[in-house]
Amino acid sequence: MQFSLTEEQLAVQEAAREFAQQVLKPGVIERDTKMEYPKAEVRQMAEMGFLGMMTDPAYGGGGMDTISYVLAMEEISKIDNSCSVIMSVNNSLVCWGIEEYGTEAQKQKYLTKLAPGDWLGAFCLSEPEAGSDATSQRTTAEDKGDHYLLNGTKNWITNGRSSNVHIVMAQTHPELGHKGINALIVETDWDGVVIGAKEDKLGIRSSDTHTIMYNDVVVPKENRVGADGFGFTFAMEVLNGGRIGIAAQALGIAAGAYELAVAYSQEREAFGKPINKHQAIAFKLADMATEVEAARMLVYRAAWLKDKGERFDSAAAMAKLYASEVAMRQTVEAVQVHGGYGFVKEYHVERLLRDAKITQIYEGTSEIQKLVISRNILKGALYQPVM
Ligand code: CAA
C-alpha cells in the first residue's frame, strides 16, 4: 500500500493551493456577495490547465490522473466553490464524457476547445420534474432523419450562461423508457436555445446556474454521443466520475473550514490563553481533523480506483456521501470555533458553510448515493475492499 503522492501530484497540489490563495481569495467575498461570475478567474484557471486536467494532451488537455484532479479541486474548494464547480463540470462531466464516449470528430471539434478552457461546457440532465428521478426525462429529441429536433426545459444548469456547449439528455423513444434517451452535444448559439435568469442561491453564488429552454433546436445526428439510446447510460457513467469531483469539492470545503478554525483558535485568546488550549476547542479540532482525514481517504481512493481502470461507482458514491456530510458538520463547527466572527463574511467560514449544502444535493443527493451503494450491495456487485 502506498499513501504518498508522486512529485507531479505534489506539484499540482502546490500550484492549485498557490493559485487559490493568491488569485481566488482576494475577490471571493465580493464575488459571492454580488453573485458576480468569476470571468477573469476562470480564464486564469484555463491558462493554468485546470479546466481539462485529465484530457489527453492530443486534445489540448493536461493528461493527468484523477488523483491530480482531485488534489487541485480540493485546494480550489478551500477558497472558491463557484470556481471549483465550474471546473468540476467542465473536467468530469463534459471533457471526460466526450473523451470517453464521443466520436473522433466530436473530440476534434469540441474537446480541443473545451479541454484548454477556450470553451466551457454544461451537463443538462435535471429537469423541473426530473431531478433525482432522472429516467423521467420530458425533454424530447425527435428523430428527423439526419437530425434531432430538441424541445424541453432543463434546470439547475451549472455554466448555464457561460458555456458554449451543452450535453443534453433527451428522450427519443419513450416506449423504451430510459433506454430511449440520447445525449446530444448542442452549441449554445444555435437557434432555439434560450437561457433563463441566473438563480439566486444560498451558496456557490457566483457560479452561473440557469434554467435552459430548447425550442425546436436542430441538432445534427453526428452530435449524438454514443449509439442510439445510450444517453442515460452515458449520463450515469459520467456522473460516477463527476461524483468524485464533487466529493473532492466537499473535502476541500471541510479541510478549508478546519484550517481556518485551527488558525483562528491559535490567535484568539479567552480566559487568559489561546482558545485551542481549552479542551472544549482542542477536542473539537481533533474531531474535525479525524473526519477530514477519513473523507480524504475515501475521495483519494475513489480517484485511485478510477485511475486503475477498476469499477468505482460505489466508491465514488461513498466518497461523495461521506465527504459532503463532513463538509456540513465541519463548517458548522468552524463557525462555532470562530464564535461571532464566524457569523460574518470577513472570516470566510460562513461562506463555506453555505457552500457545503449543495454538495449533498447536486450530482445526486445523499439519498441517491445511498441508493447506488445499497443497490450494488444487493445486486451482489459488492463494493470490494482492497485490503
Ligand atoms: N452507474 C452506472 N449505471 C447506473 C448507475 C450508476 N451509478 N445508476 C444507475 N445506473 C443504470 C442502471 O444499471 C440501469 O441500467 P440498465 O437498465 O441497463 O440495467 C439504469 O441506469 C436505470 O437504473 P434503474 O433501473 O436503477 O433506475 P431508477 O430510476 O430506479 O434509478 C437513479 C436511477 C440511480 C435514481 C438515477 O436516476 C440517478 O442517478 N439519479 C440522480 C441523478 C443525478 O445525479 N443528477 C445530477 C444532475 S447533474 C448535476 O448536478 C451537474 C451540475 O450541474 C453540478
Tab-separated table of C-alpha atoms and ligand atoms in Angstrom:
chain	number	residue	atom	x	y	z
A	1	MET	CA	0.000	0.000	0.000
A	2	GLN	CA	1.221	3.496	-0.827
A	3	PHE	CA	-0.049	6.608	0.947
A	4	SER	CA	2.382	9.036	-0.663
A	5	LEU	CA	1.807	11.362	-3.588
A	6	THR	CA	4.157	11.492	-6.571
A	7	GLU	CA	6.285	14.562	-7.242
A	8	GLU	CA	3.974	15.526	-10.108
A	9	GLN	CA	0.894	15.230	-7.886
A	10	LEU	CA	2.561	17.309	-5.168
A	11	ALA	CA	3.439	19.951	-7.756
A	12	VAL	CA	-0.189	20.133	-8.941
A	13	GLN	CA	-1.364	20.420	-5.332
A	14	GLU	CA	1.096	23.224	-4.641
A	15	ALA	CA	0.202	25.105	-7.830
A	16	ALA	CA	-3.527	24.869	-7.060
A	17	ARG	CA	-3.001	25.963	-3.462
A	18	GLU	CA	-0.983	28.994	-4.525
A	19	PHE	CA	-3.494	29.877	-7.240
A	20	ALA	CA	-6.420	29.638	-4.815
A	21	GLN	CA	-4.713	31.710	-2.148
A	22	GLN	CA	-3.248	34.370	-4.430
A	23	VAL	CA	-5.734	34.684	-7.273
A	24	LEU	CA	-9.085	33.479	-5.938
A	25	LYS	CA	-9.054	34.545	-2.306
A	26	PRO	CA	-8.760	38.340	-2.689
A	27	GLY	CA	-12.101	38.805	-4.501
A	28	VAL	CA	-14.062	35.789	-3.339
A	29	ILE	CA	-16.221	37.537	-0.732
A	30	GLU	CA	-17.197	40.328	-3.130
A	31	ARG	CA	-17.992	37.936	-5.990
A	32	ASP	CA	-20.120	35.840	-3.634
A	33	THR	CA	-21.989	38.862	-2.282
A	34	LYS	CA	-22.663	40.322	-5.736
A	35	MET	CA	-23.281	36.932	-7.421
A	36	GLU	CA	-20.632	38.054	-9.883
A	37	TYR	CA	-19.466	35.399	-12.368
A	38	PRO	CA	-15.669	34.853	-11.981
A	39	LYS	CA	-14.860	35.525	-15.625
A	40	ALA	CA	-11.230	36.604	-15.244
A	41	GLU	CA	-10.574	33.868	-12.698
A	42	VAL	CA	-11.994	31.163	-14.991
A	43	ARG	CA	-9.728	32.452	-17.779
A	44	GLN	CA	-6.783	32.120	-15.431
A	45	MET	CA	-7.879	28.617	-14.457
A	46	ALA	CA	-7.833	27.771	-18.165
A	47	GLU	CA	-4.318	29.168	-18.502
A	48	MET	CA	-3.227	27.087	-15.511
A	49	GLY	CA	-4.614	23.979	-17.239
A	50	PHE	CA	-7.287	23.360	-14.585
A	51	LEU	CA	-10.229	23.006	-16.974
A	52	GLY	CA	-9.203	19.868	-18.842
A	53	MET	CA	-6.776	18.268	-16.446
A	54	MET	CA	-7.421	14.611	-17.290
A	55	THR	CA	-7.919	15.021	-21.033
A	56	ASP	CA	-5.335	13.600	-23.427
A	57	PRO	CA	-2.806	16.308	-24.427
A	58	ALA	CA	-3.577	15.369	-28.050
A	59	TYR	CA	-6.908	17.177	-27.490
A	60	GLY	CA	-5.435	20.060	-25.522
A	61	GLY	CA	-5.732	18.603	-22.026
A	62	GLY	CA	-3.257	18.063	-19.220
A	63	GLY	CA	-3.069	14.260	-19.468
A	64	MET	CA	-3.076	13.978	-15.687
A	65	ASP	CA	-4.552	11.336	-13.441
A	66	THR	CA	-7.732	11.633	-11.389
A	67	ILE	CA	-5.728	11.978	-8.154
A	68	SER	CA	-4.112	15.168	-9.503
A	69	TYR	CA	-7.533	16.487	-10.481
A	70	VAL	CA	-8.879	15.739	-7.006
A	71	LEU	CA	-5.910	17.469	-5.361
A	72	ALA	CA	-6.500	20.601	-7.438
A	73	MET	CA	-10.258	20.508	-6.749
A	74	GLU	CA	-9.571	20.193	-3.014
A	75	GLU	CA	-7.257	23.214	-2.902
A	76	ILE	CA	-9.507	25.437	-5.012
A	77	SER	CA	-12.572	24.377	-2.999
A	78	LYS	CA	-10.932	25.522	0.218
A	79	ILE	CA	-11.386	29.043	-1.157
A	80	ASP	CA	-13.846	29.408	-4.028
A	81	ASN	CA	-16.527	26.832	-4.702
A	82	SER	CA	-18.088	28.749	-7.546
A	83	CYS	CA	-14.796	28.315	-9.383
A	84	SER	CA	-14.449	24.682	-8.349
A	85	VAL	CA	-17.923	23.695	-9.552
A	86	ILE	CA	-17.241	25.358	-12.919
A	87	MET	CA	-14.004	23.383	-13.046
A	88	SER	CA	-15.629	20.140	-11.950
A	89	VAL	CA	-18.423	20.221	-14.535
A	90	ASN	CA	-16.045	21.029	-17.385
A	91	ASN	CA	-13.497	18.386	-16.373
A	92	SER	CA	-15.530	15.425	-15.241
A	93	LEU	CA	-18.905	15.728	-16.879
A	94	VAL	CA	-18.103	17.386	-20.192
A	95	CYS	CA	-14.475	16.712	-21.203
A	96	TRP	CA	-14.327	13.235	-19.720
A	97	GLY	CA	-17.732	12.333	-21.185
A	98	ILE	CA	-16.750	13.369	-24.710
A	99	GLU	CA	-13.288	11.824	-24.470
A	100	GLU	CA	-14.611	8.515	-23.160
A	101	TYR	CA	-17.713	8.142	-25.334
A	102	GLY	CA	-17.530	10.693	-28.169
A	103	THR	CA	-16.513	10.135	-31.787
A	104	GLU	CA	-13.151	11.282	-33.093
A	105	ALA	CA	-14.933	14.076	-34.986
A	106	GLN	CA	-16.643	15.251	-31.763
A	107	LYS	CA	-13.306	15.216	-29.965
A	108	GLN	CA	-11.649	17.228	-32.722
A	109	LYS	CA	-14.499	19.708	-32.935
A	110	TYR	CA	-15.368	20.153	-29.259
A	111	LEU	CA	-12.830	18.604	-26.917
A	112	THR	CA	-9.947	20.546	-28.442
A	113	LYS	CA	-11.738	23.749	-27.386
A	114	LEU	CA	-13.152	22.522	-24.075
A	115	ALA	CA	-10.045	20.909	-22.592
A	116	PRO	CA	-7.822	24.009	-22.815
A	117	GLY	CA	-10.746	26.066	-21.486
A	118	ASP	CA	-11.243	28.138	-24.654
A	119	TRP	CA	-14.827	26.925	-24.384
A	120	LEU	CA	-16.832	25.809	-21.363
A	121	GLY	CA	-19.370	23.026	-21.262
A	122	ALA	CA	-22.536	22.256	-19.302
A	123	PHE	CA	-24.255	18.966	-18.486
A	124	CYS	CA	-28.019	19.094	-18.881
A	125	LEU	CA	-29.826	16.228	-17.225
A	126	SER	CA	-32.058	17.713	-14.496
A	127	GLU	CA	-35.500	18.977	-15.396
A	128	PRO	CA	-38.241	20.722	-13.414
A	129	GLU	CA	-39.882	17.326	-12.862
A	130	ALA	CA	-36.876	15.011	-13.224
A	131	GLY	CA	-34.200	15.621	-10.594
A	132	SER	CA	-33.345	12.507	-8.610
A	133	ASP	CA	-35.788	10.601	-10.832
A	134	ALA	CA	-33.601	11.188	-13.856
A	135	THR	CA	-35.077	8.438	-16.055
A	136	SER	CA	-38.301	10.507	-16.319
A	137	GLN	CA	-36.910	12.825	-18.988
A	138	ARG	CA	-39.571	15.056	-20.561
A	139	THR	CA	-37.203	16.801	-22.958
A	140	THR	CA	-37.610	15.228	-26.375
A	141	ALA	CA	-35.214	14.659	-29.255
A	142	GLU	CA	-37.432	13.747	-32.168
A	143	ASP	CA	-35.655	11.718	-34.841
A	144	LYS	CA	-35.979	13.642	-38.126
A	145	GLY	CA	-33.663	11.537	-40.268
A	146	ASP	CA	-30.432	13.487	-40.479
A	147	HIS	CA	-31.073	15.497	-37.313
A	148	TYR	CA	-32.922	15.586	-33.998
A	149	LEU	CA	-35.475	18.238	-33.102
A	150	LEU	CA	-34.856	19.133	-29.481
A	151	ASN	CA	-37.610	20.516	-27.243
A	152	GLY	CA	-37.808	20.874	-23.483
A	153	THR	CA	-36.557	22.566	-20.352
A	154	LYS	CA	-33.537	21.802	-18.183
A	155	ASN	CA	-32.836	23.373	-14.840
A	156	TRP	CA	-30.109	23.889	-12.242
A	157	ILE	CA	-27.585	24.005	-15.076
A	158	THR	CA	-24.097	24.944	-13.907
A	159	ASN	CA	-22.239	27.017	-16.530
A	160	GLY	CA	-25.702	27.733	-17.924
A	161	ARG	CA	-24.812	31.077	-19.465
A	162	SER	CA	-21.039	30.926	-19.672
A	163	SER	CA	-20.905	27.678	-21.642
A	164	ASN	CA	-20.522	27.280	-25.389
A	165	VAL	CA	-21.672	23.692	-25.460
A	166	HIS	CA	-24.345	21.732	-23.600
A	167	ILE	CA	-24.574	17.971	-23.397
A	168	VAL	CA	-28.340	17.494	-23.285
A	169	MET	CA	-30.108	14.283	-22.332
A	170	ALA	CA	-33.425	13.909	-24.181
A	171	GLN	CA	-35.971	11.211	-24.883
A	172	THR	CA	-36.166	9.863	-28.448
A	173	HIS	CA	-38.022	6.565	-27.924
A	174	PRO	CA	-40.439	6.991	-24.976
A	175	GLU	CA	-41.675	3.411	-25.394
A	176	LEU	CA	-38.182	2.214	-24.396
A	177	GLY	CA	-38.050	4.192	-21.145
A	178	HIS	CA	-34.518	5.150	-20.129
A	179	LYS	CA	-33.118	3.053	-22.964
A	180	GLY	CA	-34.678	5.532	-25.406
A	181	ILE	CA	-32.719	8.535	-24.118
A	182	ASN	CA	-29.983	10.192	-26.188
A	183	ALA	CA	-27.125	12.507	-25.204
A	184	LEU	CA	-26.709	15.369	-27.691
A	185	ILE	CA	-23.993	17.991	-27.983
A	186	VAL	CA	-25.713	21.333	-28.503
A	187	GLU	CA	-23.946	24.614	-29.255
A	188	THR	CA	-25.464	27.380	-27.182
A	189	ASP	CA	-25.647	29.904	-30.023
A	190	TRP	CA	-27.885	27.673	-32.117
A	191	ASP	CA	-31.406	28.900	-32.870
A	192	GLY	CA	-33.930	27.944	-30.203
A	193	VAL	CA	-31.551	27.773	-27.227
A	194	VAL	CA	-32.908	30.186	-24.599
A	195	ILE	CA	-31.018	30.859	-21.371
A	196	GLY	CA	-33.234	31.776	-18.394
A	197	ALA	CA	-32.359	34.045	-15.475
A	198	LYS	CA	-29.470	33.292	-13.142
A	199	GLU	CA	-30.551	31.567	-9.915
A	200	ASP	CA	-30.066	33.488	-6.651
A	201	LYS	CA	-28.569	30.738	-4.486
A	202	LEU	CA	-27.663	30.018	-0.860
A	203	GLY	CA	-24.095	29.111	-1.790
A	204	ILE	CA	-21.757	28.916	-4.814
A	205	ARG	CA	-23.370	32.230	-5.586
A	206	SER	CA	-21.089	33.488	-8.304
A	207	SER	CA	-21.326	30.357	-10.459
A	208	ASP	CA	-23.961	30.726	-13.153
A	209	THR	CA	-26.839	28.335	-12.565
A	210	HIS	CA	-29.644	28.737	-15.074
A	211	THR	CA	-32.789	27.178	-16.479
A	212	ILE	CA	-32.395	26.456	-20.193
A	213	MET	CA	-35.153	26.150	-22.752
A	214	TYR	CA	-34.723	24.307	-26.057
A	215	ASN	CA	-37.338	25.294	-28.618
A	216	ASP	CA	-37.189	23.312	-31.885
A	217	VAL	CA	-33.387	23.188	-31.804
A	218	VAL	CA	-31.973	21.345	-34.811
A	219	VAL	CA	-29.188	19.027	-33.649
A	220	PRO	CA	-27.253	17.154	-36.347
A	221	LYS	CA	-27.160	13.385	-35.875
A	222	GLU	CA	-23.377	13.451	-35.717
A	223	ASN	CA	-23.722	15.312	-32.402
A	224	ARG	CA	-25.233	12.321	-30.639
A	225	VAL	CA	-22.794	10.809	-28.136
A	226	GLY	CA	-22.737	7.027	-28.406
A	227	ALA	CA	-25.278	4.732	-30.011
A	228	ASP	CA	-28.994	5.476	-30.303
A	229	GLY	CA	-30.485	5.103	-26.805
A	230	PHE	CA	-27.139	5.279	-24.978
A	231	GLY	CA	-27.851	8.654	-23.368
A	232	PHE	CA	-28.957	7.504	-19.929
A	233	THR	CA	-26.069	5.085	-19.505
A	234	PHE	CA	-23.788	7.894	-20.681
A	235	ALA	CA	-25.224	10.213	-18.021
A	236	MET	CA	-24.857	7.629	-15.243
A	237	GLU	CA	-21.291	6.659	-16.168
A	238	VAL	CA	-20.243	10.283	-16.474
A	239	LEU	CA	-21.878	11.120	-13.146
A	240	ASN	CA	-19.896	8.339	-11.442
A	241	GLY	CA	-16.758	10.298	-12.329
A	242	GLY	CA	-18.442	13.622	-11.605
A	243	ARG	CA	-19.238	12.453	-8.092
A	244	ILE	CA	-15.508	12.098	-7.391
A	245	GLY	CA	-15.111	15.764	-8.376
A	246	ILE	CA	-17.931	16.889	-6.066
A	247	ALA	CA	-16.585	14.647	-3.304
A	248	ALA	CA	-13.254	16.469	-3.719
A	249	GLN	CA	-15.092	19.781	-3.553
A	250	ALA	CA	-16.787	18.729	-0.303
A	251	LEU	CA	-13.423	17.576	1.056
A	252	GLY	CA	-11.899	20.954	0.177
A	253	ILE	CA	-14.732	22.777	1.955
A	254	ALA	CA	-14.282	20.635	5.083
A	255	ALA	CA	-10.494	20.937	5.010
A	256	GLY	CA	-10.660	24.678	4.358
A	257	ALA	CA	-13.035	25.198	7.286
A	258	TYR	CA	-10.826	23.061	9.521
A	259	GLU	CA	-7.675	25.003	8.570
A	260	LEU	CA	-9.413	28.315	9.257
A	261	ALA	CA	-10.627	27.012	12.615
A	262	VAL	CA	-7.111	25.890	13.615
A	263	ALA	CA	-5.585	29.235	12.623
A	264	TYR	CA	-8.241	31.257	14.441
A	265	SER	CA	-8.019	29.117	17.561
A	266	GLN	CA	-4.302	29.848	17.788
A	267	GLU	CA	-4.780	33.610	17.547
A	268	ARG	CA	-7.877	34.115	19.621
A	269	GLU	CA	-7.454	34.291	23.375
A	270	ALA	CA	-10.105	33.772	26.043
A	271	PHE	CA	-9.777	33.354	29.792
A	272	GLY	CA	-6.085	34.212	29.564
A	273	LYS	CA	-4.940	31.730	26.893
A	274	PRO	CA	-5.427	30.829	23.217
A	275	ILE	CA	-8.788	29.133	22.822
A	276	ASN	CA	-7.164	25.974	21.437
A	277	LYS	CA	-5.630	25.437	24.865
A	278	HIS	CA	-9.151	24.918	26.187
A	279	GLN	CA	-10.224	21.317	25.888
A	280	ALA	CA	-13.636	22.320	24.515
A	281	ILE	CA	-11.917	23.685	21.405
A	282	ALA	CA	-8.958	21.265	21.260
A	283	PHE	CA	-11.290	18.240	21.188
A	284	LYS	CA	-13.409	19.900	18.517
A	285	LEU	CA	-10.271	20.302	16.390
A	286	ALA	CA	-9.368	16.650	16.984
A	287	ASP	CA	-12.790	15.510	15.778
A	288	MET	CA	-12.591	17.812	12.777
A	289	ALA	CA	-9.131	16.577	11.781
A	290	THR	CA	-10.199	12.947	12.077
A	291	GLU	CA	-13.301	13.364	9.928
A	292	VAL	CA	-11.473	15.396	7.283
A	293	GLU	CA	-8.795	12.718	7.053
A	294	ALA	CA	-11.370	9.921	6.758
A	295	ALA	CA	-13.148	11.816	3.964
A	296	ARG	CA	-9.803	12.376	2.245
A	297	MET	CA	-9.064	8.657	2.250
A	298	LEU	CA	-12.418	7.846	0.624
A	299	VAL	CA	-12.051	10.553	-2.010
A	300	TYR	CA	-8.464	9.684	-2.955
A	301	ARG	CA	-9.336	6.007	-3.049
A	302	ALA	CA	-12.248	6.538	-5.438
A	303	ALA	CA	-9.909	8.518	-7.719
A	304	TRP	CA	-7.258	5.815	-7.433
A	305	LEU	CA	-9.732	3.096	-8.426
A	306	LYS	CA	-10.788	5.141	-11.451
A	307	ASP	CA	-7.158	5.619	-12.457
A	308	LYS	CA	-6.588	1.876	-12.183
A	309	GLY	CA	-9.492	1.260	-14.553
A	310	GLU	CA	-11.442	-0.571	-11.847
A	311	ARG	CA	-15.121	-0.274	-11.002
A	312	PHE	CA	-15.573	2.856	-8.921
A	313	ASP	CA	-19.305	3.664	-8.823
A	314	SER	CA	-19.826	2.618	-5.191
A	315	ALA	CA	-16.500	4.129	-4.139
A	316	ALA	CA	-17.427	7.463	-5.764
A	317	ALA	CA	-20.890	7.407	-4.169
A	318	MET	CA	-19.402	6.624	-0.735
A	319	ALA	CA	-16.810	9.385	-1.116
A	320	LYS	CA	-19.437	11.961	-2.091
A	321	LEU	CA	-21.902	10.842	0.566
A	322	TYR	CA	-19.364	10.968	3.384
A	323	ALA	CA	-17.328	13.987	2.307
A	324	SER	CA	-20.445	16.123	1.840
A	325	GLU	CA	-21.708	15.196	5.303
A	326	VAL	CA	-18.298	16.005	6.764
A	327	ALA	CA	-18.352	19.336	4.908
A	328	MET	CA	-21.677	20.201	6.540
A	329	ARG	CA	-20.575	19.136	10.029
A	330	GLN	CA	-17.141	20.746	9.893
A	331	THR	CA	-18.291	24.069	8.516
A	332	VAL	CA	-20.823	24.311	11.350
A	333	GLU	CA	-18.021	23.521	13.819
A	334	ALA	CA	-15.660	26.025	12.201
A	335	VAL	CA	-18.263	28.779	12.600
A	336	GLN	CA	-18.666	27.736	16.242
A	337	VAL	CA	-14.904	27.929	16.874
A	338	HIS	CA	-14.932	31.452	15.424
A	339	GLY	CA	-17.876	32.497	17.604
A	340	GLY	CA	-19.468	35.768	16.470
A	341	TYR	CA	-16.686	36.306	13.915
A	342	GLY	CA	-17.707	33.099	12.206
A	343	PHE	CA	-21.107	34.591	11.521
A	344	VAL	CA	-19.788	37.424	9.376
A	345	LYS	CA	-18.450	37.288	5.828
A	346	GLU	CA	-14.954	38.565	6.514
A	347	TYR	CA	-13.821	35.332	8.174
A	348	HIS	CA	-14.793	33.069	5.223
A	349	VAL	CA	-16.280	30.209	7.253
A	350	GLU	CA	-19.893	31.330	6.844
A	351	ARG	CA	-19.448	31.138	3.052
A	352	LEU	CA	-18.001	27.644	3.313
A	353	LEU	CA	-20.993	26.641	5.459
A	354	ARG	CA	-23.384	27.945	2.790
A	355	ASP	CA	-21.369	26.289	0.003
A	356	ALA	CA	-21.269	22.937	1.782
A	357	LYS	CA	-25.009	22.318	1.469
A	358	ILE	CA	-25.055	21.931	-2.295
A	359	THR	CA	-22.517	19.088	-2.145
A	360	GLN	CA	-25.256	16.978	-0.517
A	361	ILE	CA	-27.588	17.804	-3.393
A	362	TYR	CA	-26.006	18.101	-6.834
A	363	GLU	CA	-24.677	15.255	-8.949
A	364	GLY	CA	-27.001	13.021	-6.962
A	365	THR	CA	-28.354	13.784	-3.495
A	366	SER	CA	-27.044	11.907	-0.457
A	367	GLU	CA	-30.155	9.743	-0.702
A	368	ILE	CA	-29.293	8.831	-4.321
A	369	GLN	CA	-25.735	7.929	-3.267
A	370	LYS	CA	-27.209	5.559	-0.682
A	371	LEU	CA	-29.421	4.094	-3.413
A	372	VAL	CA	-26.399	3.496	-5.669
A	373	ILE	CA	-24.392	1.901	-2.851
A	374	SER	CA	-27.205	-0.259	-1.497
A	375	ARG	CA	-28.300	-1.466	-4.941
A	376	ASN	CA	-24.754	-2.550	-5.690
A	377	ILE	CA	-24.640	-4.435	-2.395
A	378	LEU	CA	-27.989	-6.121	-3.016
A	379	LYS	CA	-27.079	-6.969	-6.628
A	380	GLY	CA	-24.052	-8.820	-5.337
A	381	ALA	CA	-21.913	-6.375	-7.304
A	382	LEU	CA	-20.365	-5.853	-3.934
A	383	TYR	CA	-18.167	-2.981	-3.154
A	384	GLN	CA	-14.805	-4.742	-2.910
A	385	PRO	CA	-12.472	-3.508	-0.230
A	386	VAL	CA	-8.860	-3.592	-1.430
A	387	MET	CA	-7.485	-4.681	1.900
B	1	CAA	N1	-23.560	3.821	-12.822
B	1	CAA	C1	-23.876	3.145	-13.947
B	1	CAA	N2	-25.127	2.822	-14.281
B	1	CAA	C2	-26.104	3.191	-13.428
B	1	CAA	C3	-25.855	3.883	-12.243
B	1	CAA	C4	-24.519	4.211	-11.949
B	1	CAA	N3	-24.187	4.881	-10.847
B	1	CAA	N4	-27.029	4.127	-11.615
B	1	CAA	C5	-27.991	3.574	-12.382
B	1	CAA	N5	-27.417	3.022	-13.470
B	1	CAA	C6	-28.091	2.298	-14.555
B	1	CAA	C7	-28.771	1.021	-14.069
B	1	CAA	O1	-27.850	-0.051	-14.018
B	1	CAA	C8	-29.835	0.835	-15.121
B	1	CAA	O2	-29.249	0.327	-16.280
B	1	CAA	P1	-29.920	-0.931	-17.076
B	1	CAA	O3	-31.337	-0.571	-17.331
B	1	CAA	O4	-29.085	-1.057	-18.300
B	1	CAA	O5	-29.816	-2.106	-16.157
B	1	CAA	C9	-30.232	2.267	-15.451
B	1	CAA	O6	-29.156	3.100	-15.029
B	1	CAA	C10	-31.502	2.722	-14.761
B	1	CAA	O7	-31.324	2.476	-13.395
B	1	CAA	P2	-32.512	1.918	-12.501
B	1	CAA	O8	-33.233	0.834	-13.227
B	1	CAA	O9	-31.918	1.592	-11.170
B	1	CAA	O10	-33.477	3.201	-12.467
B	1	CAA	P3	-34.038	4.025	-11.252
B	1	CAA	O11	-34.927	5.054	-11.841
B	1	CAA	O12	-34.599	3.124	-10.194
B	1	CAA	O13	-32.719	4.703	-10.613
B	1	CAA	C11	-31.161	6.549	-10.486
B	1	CAA	C12	-31.933	5.598	-11.385
B	1	CAA	C13	-29.959	5.823	-9.900
B	1	CAA	C14	-32.035	7.068	-9.359
B	1	CAA	C15	-30.726	7.699	-11.434
B	1	CAA	O14	-31.856	8.324	-11.975
B	1	CAA	C16	-29.863	8.750	-10.738
B	1	CAA	O15	-28.656	8.570	-10.609
B	1	CAA	N6	-30.488	9.872	-10.345
B	1	CAA	C17	-29.717	11.041	-9.856
B	1	CAA	C18	-29.455	11.981	-10.996
B	1	CAA	C19	-28.323	12.903	-10.724
B	1	CAA	O16	-27.294	12.545	-10.154
B	1	CAA	N7	-28.470	14.123	-11.198
B	1	CAA	C20	-27.418	15.094	-11.118
B	1	CAA	C21	-27.660	16.175	-12.129
B	1	CAA	S1	-26.197	16.719	-12.904
B	1	CAA	C22	-25.562	17.946	-11.945
B	1	CAA	O17	-25.925	18.136	-10.807
B	1	CAA	C23	-24.431	18.661	-12.578
B	1	CAA	C24	-24.178	20.028	-12.104
B	1	CAA	O18	-24.533	20.988	-12.763
B	1	CAA	C25	-23.312	20.247	-10.917
